Short mmCIF file of C-alpha atoms in Angstrom, two decimals:
data_model
loop_
_atom_site.label_atom_id
_atom_site.label_comp_id
_atom_site.label_asym_id
_atom_site.label_seq_id
_atom_site.Cartn_x
_atom_site.Cartn_y
_atom_site.Cartn_z
CA MET A 1 17.84 44.46 -49.41
CA LEU A 2 18.73 43.92 -45.74
CA VAL A 3 22.44 44.33 -46.45
CA ALA A 4 21.89 47.45 -48.53
CA THR A 5 19.83 49.22 -45.87
CA SER A 6 21.44 47.98 -42.65
CA LEU A 7 25.11 47.40 -43.40
CA ALA A 8 27.56 50.34 -43.56
CA ASP A 9 31.16 50.44 -44.63
CA ARG A 10 33.93 51.05 -42.12
CA GLN A 11 31.63 50.55 -39.11
CA LYS A 12 34.48 50.46 -36.62
CA ILE A 13 35.80 53.85 -37.80
CA SER A 14 32.30 55.34 -37.69
CA LEU A 15 31.69 54.16 -34.13
CA GLU A 16 35.05 55.50 -32.94
CA LYS A 17 34.25 58.86 -34.52
CA LEU A 18 30.86 59.00 -32.75
CA PHE A 19 32.53 58.42 -29.38
CA ARG A 20 35.40 60.82 -30.09
CA GLU A 21 33.12 63.69 -31.16
CA GLU A 22 30.55 62.85 -28.46
CA SER A 23 27.87 62.53 -31.13
CA LEU A 24 26.52 59.27 -29.75
CA LEU A 25 24.29 60.96 -27.19
CA GLU A 26 22.83 63.14 -29.89
CA ARG A 27 21.96 60.08 -31.98
CA VAL A 28 20.34 58.36 -28.98
CA SER A 29 18.33 61.46 -28.14
CA ALA A 30 17.17 61.73 -31.74
CA ALA A 31 16.02 58.10 -31.73
CA VAL A 32 14.05 58.61 -28.52
CA ALA A 33 12.44 61.79 -29.81
CA SER A 34 11.63 60.36 -33.22
CA SER A 35 8.30 58.94 -32.05
CA ASN A 36 7.21 62.36 -30.81
CA SER A 37 8.22 63.89 -34.13
CA ARG A 38 6.16 61.29 -35.98
CA ILE A 39 3.13 62.03 -33.83
CA ARG A 40 3.41 65.78 -34.45
CA ALA A 41 4.13 65.51 -38.15
CA MET A 42 1.86 62.61 -39.18
CA ASN A 43 -0.56 62.30 -36.28
CA SER A 44 0.32 58.63 -36.21
CA PRO A 45 1.94 57.19 -33.07
CA ALA A 46 4.28 54.30 -33.63
CA SER A 47 5.72 53.73 -30.18
CA ARG A 48 2.96 51.45 -28.85
CA LEU A 49 2.25 47.85 -29.83
CA THR A 50 -1.45 48.61 -30.21
CA ASP A 51 -0.63 50.95 -33.09
CA TRP A 52 0.42 47.92 -35.12
CA ASN A 53 -2.71 45.81 -34.47
CA GLU A 54 -4.02 46.30 -37.99
CA LEU A 55 -0.96 44.51 -39.34
CA SER A 56 -1.50 41.45 -37.09
CA LEU A 57 -3.41 38.54 -38.57
CA GLU A 58 -4.16 37.02 -35.15
CA ARG A 59 -4.49 38.53 -31.71
CA PHE A 60 -3.34 37.02 -28.43
CA PRO A 61 -4.90 38.54 -25.30
CA PRO A 62 -2.46 39.19 -22.44
CA LYS A 63 -2.34 36.68 -19.64
CA ALA A 64 -3.77 37.57 -16.26
CA ASP A 65 -1.31 38.69 -13.60
CA ARG A 66 -2.78 36.22 -11.10
CA PRO A 67 -3.35 32.49 -11.56
CA VAL A 68 -6.89 31.33 -12.13
CA ILE A 69 -8.12 29.15 -9.25
CA VAL A 70 -10.74 26.57 -10.15
CA ARG A 71 -12.78 25.67 -7.11
CA VAL A 72 -13.53 21.96 -6.80
CA PRO A 73 -16.69 21.17 -4.83
CA GLU A 74 -16.09 19.20 -1.67
CA ALA A 75 -17.09 15.56 -1.76
CA ASP A 76 -20.24 14.47 -0.03
CA PRO A 77 -19.18 12.84 3.28
CA GLU A 78 -21.80 10.16 2.70
CA GLU A 79 -20.10 9.18 -0.56
CA GLU A 80 -16.54 9.27 0.77
CA THR A 81 -14.97 5.82 0.70
CA ILE A 82 -12.64 4.33 3.29
CA SER A 83 -9.75 4.17 0.82
CA GLU A 84 -10.17 7.90 0.07
CA ARG A 85 -9.97 8.77 3.77
CA TYR A 86 -6.88 6.64 4.16
CA ALA A 87 -5.24 8.27 1.13
CA THR A 88 -5.65 11.71 2.70
CA GLY A 89 -3.61 10.61 5.70
CA ASP A 90 -6.44 10.52 8.26
CA HIS A 91 -5.16 7.61 10.35
CA ARG A 92 -7.63 8.29 13.12
CA SER A 93 -10.15 6.17 11.21
CA VAL A 94 -7.78 3.18 11.12
CA GLU A 95 -8.47 0.57 13.77
CA VAL A 96 -5.77 -1.95 14.64
CA ARG A 97 -6.81 -5.38 15.84
CA SER A 98 -4.02 -7.82 16.58
CA ILE A 99 -3.42 -11.01 18.50
CA LEU A 100 0.26 -11.08 17.54
CA ASP A 101 3.13 -9.62 19.52
CA ILE A 102 5.44 -9.30 16.51
CA PRO A 103 8.78 -9.17 18.42
CA GLN A 104 7.68 -12.18 20.47
CA TRP A 105 6.80 -14.12 17.32
CA GLU A 106 10.11 -13.23 15.74
CA GLN A 107 11.87 -14.63 18.78
CA ALA A 108 9.74 -17.79 18.97
CA ARG A 109 10.19 -18.60 15.23
CA TRP A 110 7.06 -20.43 14.14
CA ILE A 111 8.38 -23.27 11.99
CA GLY A 112 5.49 -25.69 11.51
CA VAL A 113 2.06 -27.09 12.33
CA MET A 114 1.00 -30.38 13.89
CA LEU A 115 -2.43 -31.82 13.17
CA GLY A 116 -3.52 -34.69 15.40
CA LEU A 117 -6.16 -36.27 17.59
CA GLN A 118 -6.21 -36.78 21.35
CA HIS A 119 -9.12 -38.36 23.19
CA ASP A 120 -11.26 -37.93 20.05
CA LEU A 121 -10.61 -34.19 20.11
CA PRO A 122 -8.72 -32.66 17.16
CA ILE A 123 -5.49 -30.85 18.02
CA VAL A 124 -3.77 -28.05 16.14
CA GLY A 125 -0.22 -27.58 17.38
CA LEU A 126 1.94 -24.60 16.53
CA HIS A 127 5.59 -25.65 16.32
CA PHE A 128 8.02 -23.09 17.76
CA GLU A 129 11.78 -23.31 17.49
CA ASP A 130 12.22 -21.36 20.75
CA ARG A 131 10.25 -23.29 23.37
CA GLU A 132 10.10 -20.60 26.04
CA ALA A 133 9.15 -17.83 23.63
CA GLY A 134 6.39 -20.07 22.27
CA ARG A 135 5.09 -20.68 25.78
CA GLN A 136 5.03 -16.94 26.44
CA ILE A 137 2.84 -16.42 23.36
CA PHE A 138 0.24 -18.87 24.66
CA GLU A 139 0.49 -17.56 28.21
CA ARG A 140 -0.35 -14.13 26.90
CA TRP A 141 -3.26 -15.51 24.84
CA ARG A 142 -4.71 -17.27 27.86
CA GLU A 143 -4.47 -14.03 29.85
CA ARG A 144 -6.34 -12.13 27.14
CA PHE A 145 -8.85 -14.70 25.90
CA GLY A 146 -8.95 -17.41 28.58
CA ALA A 147 -8.48 -21.17 28.37
CA ARG A 148 -11.60 -21.25 26.16
CA ASP A 149 -11.69 -18.78 23.30
CA ALA A 150 -15.47 -18.50 23.29
CA LYS A 151 -15.58 -15.30 21.19
CA GLY A 152 -13.24 -16.53 18.48
CA ALA A 153 -10.62 -13.85 19.11
CA ILE A 154 -7.94 -16.10 17.57
CA HIS A 155 -8.81 -16.87 13.96
CA ILE A 156 -7.19 -19.97 12.48
CA ALA A 157 -7.76 -21.03 8.90
CA ILE A 158 -6.50 -24.00 6.90
CA LEU A 159 -6.22 -23.08 3.22
CA ARG A 160 -6.39 -26.04 0.84
CA GLU A 161 -5.98 -26.68 -2.88
CA LEU A 162 -3.38 -23.98 -3.35
CA PRO A 163 -3.09 -22.78 -6.97
CA GLY A 164 -0.26 -24.42 -8.86
CA ARG A 165 0.74 -26.70 -5.98
CA PRO A 166 0.32 -30.41 -5.24
CA PRO A 167 -2.88 -31.43 -3.35
CA SER A 168 -0.80 -32.31 -0.28
CA HIS A 169 0.33 -28.71 0.22
CA TYR A 170 -1.69 -26.43 2.47
CA ALA A 171 -1.28 -23.25 4.48
CA VAL A 172 -2.31 -22.19 7.99
CA LEU A 173 -3.34 -18.58 8.62
CA LEU A 174 -3.31 -16.91 12.05
CA MET A 175 -4.92 -13.54 12.73
CA ALA A 176 -7.49 -11.77 14.88
CA GLY A 177 -11.07 -12.93 14.50
CA THR A 178 -13.93 -10.61 13.60
CA GLU A 179 -17.68 -10.67 13.17
CA PRO A 180 -19.50 -9.30 10.10
CA GLY A 181 -20.16 -5.59 10.56
CA ASP A 182 -17.50 -5.13 13.25
CA PHE A 183 -15.71 -2.50 11.20
CA ALA A 184 -18.44 -0.94 9.10
CA GLY A 185 -17.09 2.29 7.61
CA THR A 186 -13.67 1.80 9.21
CA LEU A 187 -10.29 0.90 7.77
CA VAL A 188 -8.73 -1.98 9.71
CA SER A 189 -5.14 -3.09 10.14
CA MET A 190 -4.87 -6.75 11.14
CA PRO A 191 -1.37 -8.26 11.45
CA SER A 192 -1.27 -11.92 10.47
CA ARG A 193 1.04 -14.90 10.12
CA LEU A 194 0.96 -17.57 7.42
CA LYS A 195 2.78 -20.89 7.40
CA LEU A 196 3.05 -22.84 4.16
CA LEU A 197 3.23 -26.61 4.66
CA GLU A 198 4.64 -28.77 1.85
CA PRO A 199 4.35 -32.45 2.88
CA ALA A 200 4.92 -35.11 0.24
CA ALA A 201 1.61 -36.79 1.17
CA ASP A 202 -1.62 -35.47 2.65
CA THR A 203 -2.16 -38.39 5.05
CA ASN A 204 -2.08 -36.30 8.25
CA LEU A 205 -4.25 -33.56 6.79
CA ARG A 206 -6.89 -36.00 5.56
CA PHE A 207 -6.93 -37.84 8.89
CA PHE A 208 -7.43 -34.57 10.73
CA LEU A 209 -10.20 -33.37 8.40
CA ASP A 210 -11.98 -36.72 8.55
CA ASN A 211 -12.10 -36.48 12.35
CA TYR A 212 -13.02 -32.81 12.56
CA PRO A 213 -16.77 -32.25 12.37
CA ALA A 214 -17.92 -29.04 10.70
CA GLY A 215 -18.20 -26.34 13.35
CA GLY A 216 -16.77 -28.65 15.98
CA SER A 217 -14.29 -28.00 18.75
CA PHE A 218 -10.53 -28.42 18.70
CA ILE A 219 -7.55 -27.74 20.95
CA LEU A 220 -4.86 -25.21 20.08
CA VAL A 221 -1.51 -25.87 21.77
CA PRO A 222 2.12 -24.78 21.51
CA THR A 223 4.48 -27.57 20.52
CA TYR A 224 8.21 -28.11 20.51
CA VAL A 225 10.35 -30.84 18.96
CA LYS A 226 12.56 -32.55 21.51
CA GLU A 227 16.14 -33.60 20.82
CA ASN A 228 14.97 -37.17 20.22
CA GLY A 229 12.56 -35.92 17.53
CA GLU A 230 9.37 -36.40 19.54
CA PRO A 231 6.87 -33.52 19.70
CA ASP A 232 6.36 -31.89 23.08
CA LEU A 233 2.71 -30.86 23.41
CA MET A 234 2.44 -28.24 26.14
CA MET A 235 -1.10 -29.15 27.17
CA ASP A 236 -0.93 -26.93 30.26
CA LEU A 237 -1.29 -23.97 27.88
CA ALA A 238 -4.00 -25.48 25.65
CA ILE A 239 -6.82 -23.25 24.42
CA LEU A 240 -10.21 -24.73 23.52
CA LYS A 241 -11.65 -23.31 20.30
CA HIS A 242 -14.82 -23.83 18.27
CA ASP A 243 -14.25 -21.99 15.01
CA LEU A 244 -11.63 -23.60 12.78
CA SER A 245 -11.96 -22.32 9.22
CA ILE A 246 -11.20 -24.82 6.43
CA ARG A 247 -11.33 -23.21 2.99
CA ARG A 248 -10.48 -24.01 -0.59
CA VAL A 249 -8.60 -21.09 -2.09
CA ALA A 250 -10.96 -21.02 -5.07
CA ASP A 251 -13.92 -20.45 -2.71
CA ILE A 252 -12.44 -17.46 -0.87
CA GLY A 253 -14.08 -14.14 -1.70
CA LYS A 254 -12.61 -10.66 -1.52
CA SER A 255 -14.59 -9.86 1.64
CA ASP A 256 -13.50 -13.02 3.51
CA LEU A 257 -10.85 -12.87 6.21
CA GLU A 258 -8.97 -15.65 4.46
CA ILE A 259 -8.29 -13.40 1.47
CA ILE A 260 -5.35 -12.09 3.52
CA GLY A 261 -3.84 -15.56 3.38
CA VAL A 262 -4.33 -15.72 -0.38
CA GLN A 263 -2.55 -12.38 -0.75
CA LEU A 264 0.33 -13.58 1.43
CA LEU A 265 0.66 -16.70 -0.73
CA GLU A 266 0.79 -14.54 -3.86
CA GLN A 267 3.51 -12.40 -2.27
CA MET A 268 5.52 -15.51 -1.41
CA GLU A 269 5.20 -16.77 -4.97
CA ALA A 270 6.29 -13.41 -6.40
CA ARG A 271 9.27 -13.33 -4.04
CA ASP A 272 10.42 -16.95 -4.28
CA GLY A 273 9.26 -17.82 -7.80
CA SER A 274 6.59 -20.13 -9.12
CA PRO A 275 5.67 -23.12 -6.94
CA PRO A 276 7.04 -26.54 -7.90
#
């Protein structure tokens, strides 16, 4: 049917004849005027889509010219969480508390920890590969916090019973100290340092813990290993402290400061592989 009504013989010759006799414009004009002729003759317009609605089984309303904007009610400031404020890029609510001069620590290269006893007073020594840079760290601490860190500005934690590791392994966490409620409603950035110790036996650790009373005092000092292998305790830069934290990893909660150390251990494991 389509071929019989729409296909004509010798189309090329017919088109050339239309152009040659200038009949093409007449045909176009007739096509344009045909709708008017239909209206006059049959009183039935056929040039608008709406005239064919009765033949459509389903109607589709036209889309609006402008996009529809759905207004979302603003959140109640009382219900806004700290993480939501941080996600929006409002860094004014972020408080930074740090005891670490990162470039200085990179230069000093903290390589180990010494646990000992001197005159019945426990000692925690921080081993630095660069002696002078290590001294400068403690000099700066004494300027800021004094020879006696009475307010616990320097937080030191010994993390024990590390998951998947031998009992002799432990970690030492260094960061700024805080009190509960110090940062209520505030997002805090607290740089930290963690040193993983992997001795074959836990003799030194047990000796230190046996001689450290709960909540007792201890001395924090910078140390350096001499060429003959002996440790050099720089007691002239010692800082007296009263708040050593000793925690089993399994006992650390999500709101504890030591959770930062647990997260650092997990990052180390993910980076270096499972512990031996």
